[in-house]
mmCIF file of C-alpha atoms and ligand atoms in Angstrom:
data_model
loop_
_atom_site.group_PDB
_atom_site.id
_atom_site.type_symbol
_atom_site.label_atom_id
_atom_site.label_comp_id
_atom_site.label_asym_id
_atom_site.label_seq_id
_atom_site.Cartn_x
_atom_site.Cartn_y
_atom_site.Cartn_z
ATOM 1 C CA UNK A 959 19.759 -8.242 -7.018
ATOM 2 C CA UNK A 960 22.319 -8.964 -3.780
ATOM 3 C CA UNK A 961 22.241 -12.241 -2.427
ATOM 4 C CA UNK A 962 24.227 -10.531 0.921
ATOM 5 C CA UNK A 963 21.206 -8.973 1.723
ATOM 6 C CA UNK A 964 19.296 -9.571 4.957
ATOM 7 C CA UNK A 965 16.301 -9.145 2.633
ATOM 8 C CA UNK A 966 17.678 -11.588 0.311
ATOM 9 C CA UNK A 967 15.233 -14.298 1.198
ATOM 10 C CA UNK A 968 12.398 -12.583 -1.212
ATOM 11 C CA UNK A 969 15.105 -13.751 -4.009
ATOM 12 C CA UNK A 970 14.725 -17.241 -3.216
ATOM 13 C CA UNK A 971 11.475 -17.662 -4.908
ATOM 14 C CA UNK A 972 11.094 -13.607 -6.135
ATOM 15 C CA UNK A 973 7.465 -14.277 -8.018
ATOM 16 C CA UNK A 974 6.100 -15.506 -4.684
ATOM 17 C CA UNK A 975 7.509 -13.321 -2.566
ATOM 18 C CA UNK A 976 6.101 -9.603 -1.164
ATOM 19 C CA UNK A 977 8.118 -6.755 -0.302
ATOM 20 C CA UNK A 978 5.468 -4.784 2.000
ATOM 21 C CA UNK A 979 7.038 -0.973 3.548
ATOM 22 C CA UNK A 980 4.595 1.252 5.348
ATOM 23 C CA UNK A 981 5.647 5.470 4.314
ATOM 24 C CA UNK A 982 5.329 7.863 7.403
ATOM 25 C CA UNK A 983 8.415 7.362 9.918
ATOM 26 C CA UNK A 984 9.432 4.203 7.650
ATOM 27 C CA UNK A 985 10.577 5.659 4.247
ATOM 28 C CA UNK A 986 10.571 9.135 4.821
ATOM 29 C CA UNK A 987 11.191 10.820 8.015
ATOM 30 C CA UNK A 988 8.560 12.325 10.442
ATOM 31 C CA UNK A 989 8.072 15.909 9.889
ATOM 32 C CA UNK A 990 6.243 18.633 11.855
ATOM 33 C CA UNK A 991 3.570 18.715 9.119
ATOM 34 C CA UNK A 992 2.658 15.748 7.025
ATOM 35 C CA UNK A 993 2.284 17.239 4.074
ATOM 36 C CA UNK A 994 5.920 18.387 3.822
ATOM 37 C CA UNK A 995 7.002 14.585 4.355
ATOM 38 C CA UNK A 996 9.502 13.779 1.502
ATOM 39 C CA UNK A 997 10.232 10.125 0.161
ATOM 40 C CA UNK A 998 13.758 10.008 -1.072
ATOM 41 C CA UNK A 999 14.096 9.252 -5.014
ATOM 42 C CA UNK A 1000 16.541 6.634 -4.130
ATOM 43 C CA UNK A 1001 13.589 4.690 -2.500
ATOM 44 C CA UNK A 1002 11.514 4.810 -5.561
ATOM 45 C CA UNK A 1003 14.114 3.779 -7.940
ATOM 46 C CA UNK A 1004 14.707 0.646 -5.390
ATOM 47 C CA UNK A 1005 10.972 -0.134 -5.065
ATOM 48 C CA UNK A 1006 10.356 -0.119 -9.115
ATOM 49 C CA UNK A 1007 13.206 -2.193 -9.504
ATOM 50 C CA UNK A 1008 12.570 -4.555 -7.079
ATOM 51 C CA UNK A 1009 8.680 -4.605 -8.281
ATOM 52 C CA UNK A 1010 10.271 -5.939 -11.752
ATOM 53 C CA UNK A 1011 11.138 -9.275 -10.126
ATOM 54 C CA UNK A 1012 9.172 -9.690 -6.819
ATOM 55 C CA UNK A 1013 5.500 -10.718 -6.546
ATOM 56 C CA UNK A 1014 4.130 -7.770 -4.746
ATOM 57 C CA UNK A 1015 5.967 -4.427 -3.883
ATOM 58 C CA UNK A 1016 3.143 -2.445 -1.639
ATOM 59 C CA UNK A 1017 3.302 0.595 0.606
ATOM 60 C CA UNK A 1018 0.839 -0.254 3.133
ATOM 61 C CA UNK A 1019 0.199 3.527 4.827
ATOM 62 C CA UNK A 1020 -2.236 5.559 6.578
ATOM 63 C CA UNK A 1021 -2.247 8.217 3.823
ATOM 64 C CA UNK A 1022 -4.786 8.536 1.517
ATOM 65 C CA UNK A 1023 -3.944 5.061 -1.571
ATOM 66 C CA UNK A 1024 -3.296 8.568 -4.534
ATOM 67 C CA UNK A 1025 -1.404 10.720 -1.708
ATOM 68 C CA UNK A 1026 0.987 7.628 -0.985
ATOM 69 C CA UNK A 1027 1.697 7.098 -4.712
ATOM 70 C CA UNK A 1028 2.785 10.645 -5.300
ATOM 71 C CA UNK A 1029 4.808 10.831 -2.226
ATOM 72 C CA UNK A 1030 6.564 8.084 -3.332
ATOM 73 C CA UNK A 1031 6.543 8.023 -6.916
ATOM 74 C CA UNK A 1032 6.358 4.847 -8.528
ATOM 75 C CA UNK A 1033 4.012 3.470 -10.107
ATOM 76 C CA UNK A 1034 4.642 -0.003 -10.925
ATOM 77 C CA UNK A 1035 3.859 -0.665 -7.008
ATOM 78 C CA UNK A 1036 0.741 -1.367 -4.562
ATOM 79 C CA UNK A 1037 -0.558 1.377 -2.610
ATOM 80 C CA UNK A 1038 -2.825 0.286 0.518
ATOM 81 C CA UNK A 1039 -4.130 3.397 1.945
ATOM 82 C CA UNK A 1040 -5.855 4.936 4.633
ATOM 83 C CA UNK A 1041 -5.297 2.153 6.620
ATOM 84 C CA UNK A 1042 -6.855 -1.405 4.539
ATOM 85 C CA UNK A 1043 -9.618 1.521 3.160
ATOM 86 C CA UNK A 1044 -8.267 2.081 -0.096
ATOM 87 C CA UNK A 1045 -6.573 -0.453 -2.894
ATOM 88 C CA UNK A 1046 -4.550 0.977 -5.370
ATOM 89 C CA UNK A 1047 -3.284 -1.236 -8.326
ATOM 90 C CA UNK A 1048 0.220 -0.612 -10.240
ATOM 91 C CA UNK A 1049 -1.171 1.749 -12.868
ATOM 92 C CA UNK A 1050 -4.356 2.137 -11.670
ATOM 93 C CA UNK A 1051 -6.143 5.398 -12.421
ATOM 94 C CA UNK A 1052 -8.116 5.350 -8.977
ATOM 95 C CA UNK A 1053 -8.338 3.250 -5.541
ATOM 96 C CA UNK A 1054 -10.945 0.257 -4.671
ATOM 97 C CA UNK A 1055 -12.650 1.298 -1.540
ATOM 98 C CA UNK A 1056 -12.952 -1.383 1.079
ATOM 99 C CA UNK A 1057 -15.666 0.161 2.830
ATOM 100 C CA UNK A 1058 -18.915 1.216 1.972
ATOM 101 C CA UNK A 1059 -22.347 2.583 3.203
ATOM 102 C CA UNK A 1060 -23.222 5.318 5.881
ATOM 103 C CA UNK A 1061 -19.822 4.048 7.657
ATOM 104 C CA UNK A 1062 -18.123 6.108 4.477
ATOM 105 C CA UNK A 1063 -18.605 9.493 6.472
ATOM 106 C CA UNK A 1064 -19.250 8.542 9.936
ATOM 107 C CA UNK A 1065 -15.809 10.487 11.803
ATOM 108 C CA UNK A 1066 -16.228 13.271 9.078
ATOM 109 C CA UNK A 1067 -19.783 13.773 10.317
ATOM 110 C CA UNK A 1068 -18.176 13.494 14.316
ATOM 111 C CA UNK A 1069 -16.008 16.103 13.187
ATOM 112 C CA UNK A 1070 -18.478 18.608 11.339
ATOM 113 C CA UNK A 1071 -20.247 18.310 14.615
ATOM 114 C CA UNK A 1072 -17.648 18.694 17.055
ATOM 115 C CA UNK A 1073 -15.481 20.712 16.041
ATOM 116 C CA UNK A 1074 -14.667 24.025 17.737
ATOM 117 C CA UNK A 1075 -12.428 26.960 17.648
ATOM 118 C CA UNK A 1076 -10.589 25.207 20.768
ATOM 119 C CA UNK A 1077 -9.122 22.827 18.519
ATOM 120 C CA UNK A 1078 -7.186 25.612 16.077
ATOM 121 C CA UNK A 1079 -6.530 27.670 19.649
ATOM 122 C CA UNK A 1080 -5.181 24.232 21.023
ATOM 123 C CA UNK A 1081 -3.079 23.327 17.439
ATOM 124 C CA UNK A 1082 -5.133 20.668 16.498
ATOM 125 C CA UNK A 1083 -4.950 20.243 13.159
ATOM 126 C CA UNK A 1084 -7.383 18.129 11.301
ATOM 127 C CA UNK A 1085 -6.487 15.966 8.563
ATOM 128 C CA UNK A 1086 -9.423 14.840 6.044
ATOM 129 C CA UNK A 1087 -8.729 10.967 4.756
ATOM 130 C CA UNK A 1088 -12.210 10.245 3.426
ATOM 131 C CA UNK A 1089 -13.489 7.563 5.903
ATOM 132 C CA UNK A 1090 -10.616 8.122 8.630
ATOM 133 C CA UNK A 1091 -10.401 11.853 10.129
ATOM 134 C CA UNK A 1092 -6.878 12.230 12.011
ATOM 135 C CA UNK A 1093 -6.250 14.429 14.799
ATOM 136 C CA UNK A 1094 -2.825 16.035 14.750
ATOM 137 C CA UNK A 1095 -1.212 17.857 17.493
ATOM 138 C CA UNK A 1096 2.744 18.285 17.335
ATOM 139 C CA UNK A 1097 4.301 20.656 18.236
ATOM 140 C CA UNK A 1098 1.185 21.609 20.665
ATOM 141 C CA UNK A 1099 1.700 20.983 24.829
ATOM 142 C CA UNK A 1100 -0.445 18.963 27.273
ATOM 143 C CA UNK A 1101 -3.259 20.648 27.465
ATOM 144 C CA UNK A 1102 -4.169 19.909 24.060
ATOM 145 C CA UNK A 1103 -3.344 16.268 24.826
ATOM 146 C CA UNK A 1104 -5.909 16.005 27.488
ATOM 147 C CA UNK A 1105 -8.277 18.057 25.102
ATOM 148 C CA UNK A 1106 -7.412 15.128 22.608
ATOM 149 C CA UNK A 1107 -8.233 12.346 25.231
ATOM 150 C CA UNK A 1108 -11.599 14.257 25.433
ATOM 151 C CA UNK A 1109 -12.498 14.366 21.901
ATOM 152 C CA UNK A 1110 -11.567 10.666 21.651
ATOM 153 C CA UNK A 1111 -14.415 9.980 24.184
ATOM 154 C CA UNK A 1112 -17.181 11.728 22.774
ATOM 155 C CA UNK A 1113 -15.857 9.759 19.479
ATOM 156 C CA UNK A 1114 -16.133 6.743 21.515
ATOM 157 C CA UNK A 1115 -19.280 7.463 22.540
ATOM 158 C CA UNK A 1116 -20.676 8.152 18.856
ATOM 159 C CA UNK A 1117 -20.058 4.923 18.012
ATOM 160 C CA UNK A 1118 -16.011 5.722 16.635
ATOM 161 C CA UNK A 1119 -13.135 3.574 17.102
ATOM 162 C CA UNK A 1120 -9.926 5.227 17.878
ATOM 163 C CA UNK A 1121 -6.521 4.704 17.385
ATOM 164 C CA UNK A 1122 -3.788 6.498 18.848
ATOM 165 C CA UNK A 1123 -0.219 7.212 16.676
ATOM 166 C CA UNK A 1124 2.775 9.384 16.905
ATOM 167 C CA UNK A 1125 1.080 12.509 18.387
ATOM 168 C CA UNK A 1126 -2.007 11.546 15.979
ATOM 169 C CA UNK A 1127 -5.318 10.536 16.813
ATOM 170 C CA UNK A 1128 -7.344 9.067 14.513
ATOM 171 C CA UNK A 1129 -10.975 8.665 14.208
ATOM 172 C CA UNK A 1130 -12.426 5.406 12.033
ATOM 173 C CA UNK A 1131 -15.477 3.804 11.622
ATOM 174 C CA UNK A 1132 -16.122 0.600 13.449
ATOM 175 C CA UNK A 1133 -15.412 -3.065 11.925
ATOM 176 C CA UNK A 1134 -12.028 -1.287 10.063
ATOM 177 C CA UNK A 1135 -9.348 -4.048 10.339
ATOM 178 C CA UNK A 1136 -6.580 -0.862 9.200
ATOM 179 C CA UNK A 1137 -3.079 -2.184 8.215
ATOM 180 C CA UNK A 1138 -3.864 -5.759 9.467
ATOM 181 C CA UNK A 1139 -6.981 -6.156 6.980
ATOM 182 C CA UNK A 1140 -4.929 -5.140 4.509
ATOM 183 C CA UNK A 1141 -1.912 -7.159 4.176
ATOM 184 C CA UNK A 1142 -4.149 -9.755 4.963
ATOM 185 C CA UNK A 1143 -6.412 -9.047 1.878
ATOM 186 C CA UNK A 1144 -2.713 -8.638 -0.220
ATOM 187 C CA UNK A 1145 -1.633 -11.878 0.450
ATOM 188 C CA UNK A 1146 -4.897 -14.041 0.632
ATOM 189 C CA UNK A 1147 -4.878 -16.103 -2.541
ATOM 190 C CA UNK A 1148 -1.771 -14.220 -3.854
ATOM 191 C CA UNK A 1149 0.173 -17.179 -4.318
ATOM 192 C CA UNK A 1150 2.272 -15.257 -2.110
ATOM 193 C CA UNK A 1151 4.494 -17.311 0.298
ATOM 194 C CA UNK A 1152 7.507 -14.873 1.724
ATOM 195 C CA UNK A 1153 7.156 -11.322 3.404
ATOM 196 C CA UNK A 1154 8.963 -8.494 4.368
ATOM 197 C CA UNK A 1155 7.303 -5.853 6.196
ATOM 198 C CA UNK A 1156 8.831 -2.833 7.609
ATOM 199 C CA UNK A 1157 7.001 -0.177 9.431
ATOM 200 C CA UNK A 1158 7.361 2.278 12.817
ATOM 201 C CA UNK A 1159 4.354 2.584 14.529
ATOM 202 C CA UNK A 1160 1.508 1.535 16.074
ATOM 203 C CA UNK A 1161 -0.895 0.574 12.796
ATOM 204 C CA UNK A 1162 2.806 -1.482 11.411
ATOM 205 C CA UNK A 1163 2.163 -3.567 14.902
ATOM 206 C CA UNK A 1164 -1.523 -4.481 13.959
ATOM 207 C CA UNK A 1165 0.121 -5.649 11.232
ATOM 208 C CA UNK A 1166 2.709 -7.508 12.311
ATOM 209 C CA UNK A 1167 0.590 -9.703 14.367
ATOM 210 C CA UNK A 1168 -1.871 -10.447 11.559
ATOM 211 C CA UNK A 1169 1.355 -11.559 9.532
ATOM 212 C CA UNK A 1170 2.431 -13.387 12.490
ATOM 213 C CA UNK A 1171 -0.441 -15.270 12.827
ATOM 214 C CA UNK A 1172 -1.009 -16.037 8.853
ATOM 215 C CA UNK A 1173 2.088 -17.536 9.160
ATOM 216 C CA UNK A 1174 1.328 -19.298 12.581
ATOM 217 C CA UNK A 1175 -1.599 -21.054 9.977
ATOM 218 C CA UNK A 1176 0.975 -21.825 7.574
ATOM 219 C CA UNK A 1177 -0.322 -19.165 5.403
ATOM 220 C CA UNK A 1178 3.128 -17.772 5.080
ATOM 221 C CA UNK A 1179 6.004 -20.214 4.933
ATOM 222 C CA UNK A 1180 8.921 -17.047 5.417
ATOM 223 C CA UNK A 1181 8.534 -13.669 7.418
ATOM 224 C CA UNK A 1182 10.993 -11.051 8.065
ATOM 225 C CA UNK A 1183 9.770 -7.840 10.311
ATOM 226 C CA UNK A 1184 11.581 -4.881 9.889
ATOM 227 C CA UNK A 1185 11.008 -2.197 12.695
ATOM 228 C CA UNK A 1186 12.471 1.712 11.795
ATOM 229 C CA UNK A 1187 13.318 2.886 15.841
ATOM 230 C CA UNK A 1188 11.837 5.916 17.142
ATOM 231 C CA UNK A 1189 11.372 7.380 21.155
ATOM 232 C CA UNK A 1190 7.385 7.569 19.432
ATOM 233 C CA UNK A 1191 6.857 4.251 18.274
ATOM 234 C CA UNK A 1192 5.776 1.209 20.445
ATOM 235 C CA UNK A 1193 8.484 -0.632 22.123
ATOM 236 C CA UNK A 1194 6.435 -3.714 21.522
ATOM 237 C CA UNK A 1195 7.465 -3.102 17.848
ATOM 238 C CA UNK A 1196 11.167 -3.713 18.421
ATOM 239 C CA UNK A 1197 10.676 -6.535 20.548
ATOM 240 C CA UNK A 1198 8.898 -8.376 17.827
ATOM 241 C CA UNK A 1199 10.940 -7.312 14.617
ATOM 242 C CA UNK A 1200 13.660 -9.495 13.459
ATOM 243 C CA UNK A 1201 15.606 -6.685 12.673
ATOM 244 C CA UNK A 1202 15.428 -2.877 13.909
ATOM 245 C CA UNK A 1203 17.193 0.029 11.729
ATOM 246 C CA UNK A 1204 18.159 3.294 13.566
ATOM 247 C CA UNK A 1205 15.690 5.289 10.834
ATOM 248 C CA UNK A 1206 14.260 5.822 7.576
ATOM 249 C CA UNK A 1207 17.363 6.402 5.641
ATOM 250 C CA UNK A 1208 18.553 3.097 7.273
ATOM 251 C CA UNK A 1209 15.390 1.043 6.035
ATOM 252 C CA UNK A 1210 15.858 3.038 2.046
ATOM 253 C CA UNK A 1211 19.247 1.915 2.123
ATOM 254 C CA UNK A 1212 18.507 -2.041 2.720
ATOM 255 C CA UNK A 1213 16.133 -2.133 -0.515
ATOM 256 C CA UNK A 1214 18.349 -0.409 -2.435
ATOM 257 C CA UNK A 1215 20.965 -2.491 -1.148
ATOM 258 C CA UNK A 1216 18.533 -5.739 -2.211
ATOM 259 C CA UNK A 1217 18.319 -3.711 -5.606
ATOM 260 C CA UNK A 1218 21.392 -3.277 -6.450
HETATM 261 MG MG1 LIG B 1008 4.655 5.128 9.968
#
């Protein structure tokens, strides 16, 4: 472990303190399609080390809780997937779903309903993550944009919350608290006193301001945001991190720098 470290404060009390990372744009790099997103080894090495000593090591991430794991490969961590849906415990065979009820399938069943050979014409690839359906388009042009702006008003007007990413849209049932119900929910009653988060985008924001606040209630005596820069991600983002890293590879080498 390396006290020189800018993440060195977890060390100070390592059993009460959580390293939290989310995956996409954070620890591996954006790709043109998701599935071919790769997680260094060297990040996996650095995050089952670390999980040795620290209270919590979690990848807090859109993807699917099992999806997350693989990409990244160890297993003595915390997946939180799909956005605060989907707990995954170190060694765990299968996620705890968050959510429940007819709420389950809601955007699948806006999707079954709506969708239309426009969408492949237009590139619009759909992603299936259970209770969240997610709308990519890169690599299409503007006119599939404004397409996407009109799908995400007939979602809006079944009843869908949306939530727009790094040329992703995603659909989600109402009452979802994503990334900020979820490190909320780690930390609550964790014992759990110092955080790092890092993250990229829009969903790492919610979060950030739910950590902010815990800590504005004294919830969280130590917090250290970590923001991975990108022409995509919110400028908001940087504004409020305490440190920004020019990418992925950047963020990977700072754990395994805390690691080492
Ligand atoms: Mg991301």
């Amino acid at each position: 472990m390396n006290q020189d470290s800018p993440l060195s404060l977890l060390l100070k009390e390592p059993g009460r303190s959580a390293l939290m990372s989310d995956v996409d744009g954070t620890l591996c790099r954006i790709v043109d399609r998701p599935e071919k997103a790769k997680v260094p080894v060297k990040a996996k090495h650095s995050l089952e080390l670390l999980s040795q000593d620290l209270g919590l090591v979690a990848c807090v991430t859109g993807r699917p809780a099992r999806v997350a794991r693989r990409m990244v490969g160890a297993d003595s961590i915390t997946y939180f997937g799909n956005h605060g849906l989907e707990l995954l415990e170190p060694g765990s065979d299968g996620p705890t779903m968050v959510l429940e009820g007819e709420q389950v399938d809601r955007a699948a069943r806006f999707v079954a309903s709506h969708d239309s050979p426009h969408w492949v014409t237009a590139k619009i690839r759909v992603e299936d993550k259970g209770p969240i359906q997610a709308l990519h388009w890169r690599g299409a042009g503007e006119r599939t944009e404004a397409l996407v702006r009109t799908i995400a008003e007939q979602a809006h007007a079944a009843g869908l919350v949306t939530h727009w990413g790094r040329k992703v849209l995603e659909l989600r049932p109402p009452d979802m608290e994503g990334k900020a119900g979820a490190v909320e929910a780690l930390l609550t009653d964790s014992g759990l006193t110092t955080v790092v988060f890092a993250g990229d985008d829009q969903t790492d924001l919610d979060a950030v301001k739910r950590l902010r606040t815990m800590q504005g209630k004294g919830q969280i005596d130590e917090l250290l945001i970590v923001a991975v820069d990108s022409d995509e991600g919110p400028p908001e983002l940087m504004e409020v991190a305490d440190f920004v890293v020019g990418g992925s590879d950047d963020w990977i080498d700072m754990i395994a720098t805390l690691a080492a």
